Structure formats: structure tokens, C-alpha cells
Amino acid sequence: MNYSQAEEYLNSFINYEKIPGISYAQPGYNLRHVEELLNRMGNPQLAARTIHIAGTKGKGSVAAMIAQVLSSSGYKTGLYTSPHFHTLRERISTDGNLISEVEFATAMAEIKPFIESMRKGTALSQLTYFEVLTSLAFAYFKKNQVDFQVLEVGLGGRLDATNLSSPIVCVITPISLDHTQILGNSLEEIAWEKAGIVKPGCWVVLSPQPEEVASVISNVCREKEAKMVQVGKDITWHKIGSDLYSQSLVIEGRRNNYQVSIPLLGDFQLENAASAVAALEVLDYEGFNISTTDIERGLALVKWPGRFHILQEHPTVLVDGAHNVAAMRGLVRNIEAYFAHKRIFLVFGTSCDKDIPGIVNEMVPLSRQVIVTRAAHSRSAPPSTLVAEFSKRGIDVEIRETVAEAISRALSLANRTDLICVTGSLFVVAEALDYFSGG
């Protein structure tokens, strides 16, 4: 099996990432089918020490930070995240190195017999794209004998394939309304789904949350006798400086203080860094050797593109994958903080299953110069839908059918002192990254 054959085989499984509004939480749905597959594979998900991360926003950034620090501390560390920008291989890495095409194909060839044996005469649910990929990641990390695996939940938590791991520490990043058709229509319902990753007796790092979310998760932790660390209470931080490419902060931890510089922008990344440090302090407390220097050095090296990410200056081009109301509100707040006096052009495209009216409401105060577009992805909202929402608010927008055309139009309108912000989905951001890299 070569890489293209491995991808083709993976694509033969239903992929809910490409189908809007499909609920995985159908009555009776559970993880027994994935559990059975992993059992046949020898339970590779249990081979490495695990850090498991759920939340609505920030979970990928926190995962990347924790993984980088662990690598900097001398631990061989696997990182599993989603989605990807350009290649599926971005989702699975070890010490910052993506799984190679040969390694991916080899891993798929090794797990395929177990999958095929499941397909024959089983009454269990059929496996999905994400479940197969997650199983492959577990097998790859076990084969490579990683010391730690840092796992980002794909969706929710309780019924996510990553939830068959056995974490030392779970991190629950900020929770807000998103994927409501799947996870629930209230913050409490969504919080309960995310808290499904909490295991009896494990540690839980809780990022700052709305009161109703914190209440749900605190109750789950009590029920499961999990030990909770609250970011913002048990561990705090304050910003000490920033420029267009990095920001500095002091994190007051439970065990030490850390003076940190991170090459990621936006106030939300300060909170993410504090959450990462809280988890790393737990690991240090549990006997793993992670020094203050390791933490400071690792955070200085972290890479996580596409989130408040400046691609060029003159004009400034900023990309951000904000795709729900809370994330867009945060993006607008950070743009106003960093670029208060710039004229702003917005290039906007999002997915059809998002709260488009709510997202547009957040964007309206920022700019009346808007170009709407769509990514080449099956879940992309038609530009006409976006136009209608802006029109209701008295804003005339331009339409460009592709992200590249929209960016080109914005560049033609902007002068050297302006800001172009490309946002609305990670799929749109991926195409913007391609545009500016010549891809």
C-alpha cells in the first residue's frame, strides 16, 4: 500500500467533517465499535502517557504548546490534532515532525486487516473516517514508542474516538456555543459532552469558563474524584509586552513563576499558555522532569499557524480561523487592540452549519469593507447567504467565488497602511496560506 492508496482507503469511510449538521449522537450511538477495533489491535491507545484536550476554542493551541514543551524537556512526544490545512499528515506528528507518507501508508496497511475483520459479520456500528485515523495515530505512536501522546478531541469529548485513551491530565479549554446541532443547544449540554473526557482520579485543568460551564465540569470532577486546577484562580498571568510577531507574559503557577515569550498573538493565546503551563505543572508534580527552563524554552518555540497570524505587512494581512460567535468576538477585540487606527478590509467565508447571523453581528462594527467568498469545501456556506446577512445590516459587500480571488480583490483595494483580515473558517485560512506561500 502506498500513500495515495492509504488515503483512498481512509476516504472510503464516512467523513462527518464534510457533512454539515449530521449528529454523531444518534440514539444508541457509542464507542463500542472503536473500542473493539483498538482491542483487536492490542490497545495501542494505552501505550503512552496521555494528555487529553477538549473545548470549543484554543484546544489545538494548548495541545501544540504542551507537546512542544514536552519535546523540549527531552520526552518523545506524539501530537494528534484536527483539522489540517494542506495535508492529512499534519494531524499526526512526533517531536514536531509530521508522519511521512511512507509511515502513514505502512501504518494503514498494518491496521487494515483489523478493520476488515470488523466489517465481516459484525453488528457494531460502522467506523468513520475520524475513528480510523485516530486508531492509526494510536498505532503509530505506540510503534514509535513515544513517551507522551497529546490528543486534541475532534468533536465534543464523550463520544470522540480519542476518549478511549487513559489520560494523566485532561484540559478543558473555553467552551461556547458551537456545533449545537450535534452537542446540544445550551452551554450546560455542551459542557457535559466535553466533560465526558474526565476519567476517575485524573487531573483536570479548567480554562476560564462561563459560570454555568464551570458548575457542570466541577460536578463531574466531584463525581469522578478528579483533581481540578482552575486557570485564572489557581494559576494566573499578566501580559508584559508584545509586537506584531510575539508577546511576553508572566505566568504565576502553583509551583513556580515563568517569564514567557510566545510567537503567537492575541490575548486568547496568553490564556492558552497559562492553561498549558497548568497541565505541565501537574506532570511535574506527578514526577516527570519538566523544569522552568524547559517550559520557557518550549513555549518560545511553539508553532500554530492560522490563528491571529500575520502573513505580511504593507498592507498587513492577518488570517484567523474564527468560526463561531465567541471566537469572532475575540478576534474583533484583538484587532481593535493591535490595529486601532488602520482601515480594515474583511475577506469572509464560513461553513453553512455555523451561527452566521451571530458571527456577522460581531463583525459589523469592525468594517464596512467586506468581500465574501467560499472555500473549496463541501460545508462552505454559499456567498449569497453571507451577502443577505450583511445586507440586513446595511452593508454592501462584494462577492468573489474563490478565496484567492477575494484576497486578490482586497489587495487591489488596500493601500500600504491598511489591514486585510481573512477569517470565518480554517478552510478559508488554509486557502489564504496557500495563496501567500505560492501554493
Coordinates of C-alpha atoms in Angstrom, one line a residue, residues 231-238 250-254 274:
V231 CA -6.8 28.7 35.3
G232 CA -7.4 32.2 36.4
K233 CA -7.7 31.2 40.1
D234 CA -5.0 28.6 40.9
I235 CA -2.8 29.8 38.1
T236 CA -2.8 33.4 36.8
W237 CA -0.9 35.5 34.2
H238 CA -0.3 39.0 33.1
V250 CA 4.5 36.3 33.3
I251 CA 2.6 33.2 34.5
E252 CA 2.2 32.7 38.2
G253 CA 1.9 29.0 38.6
R254 CA 1.1 26.7 41.6
A274 CA -1.4 29.6 31.2

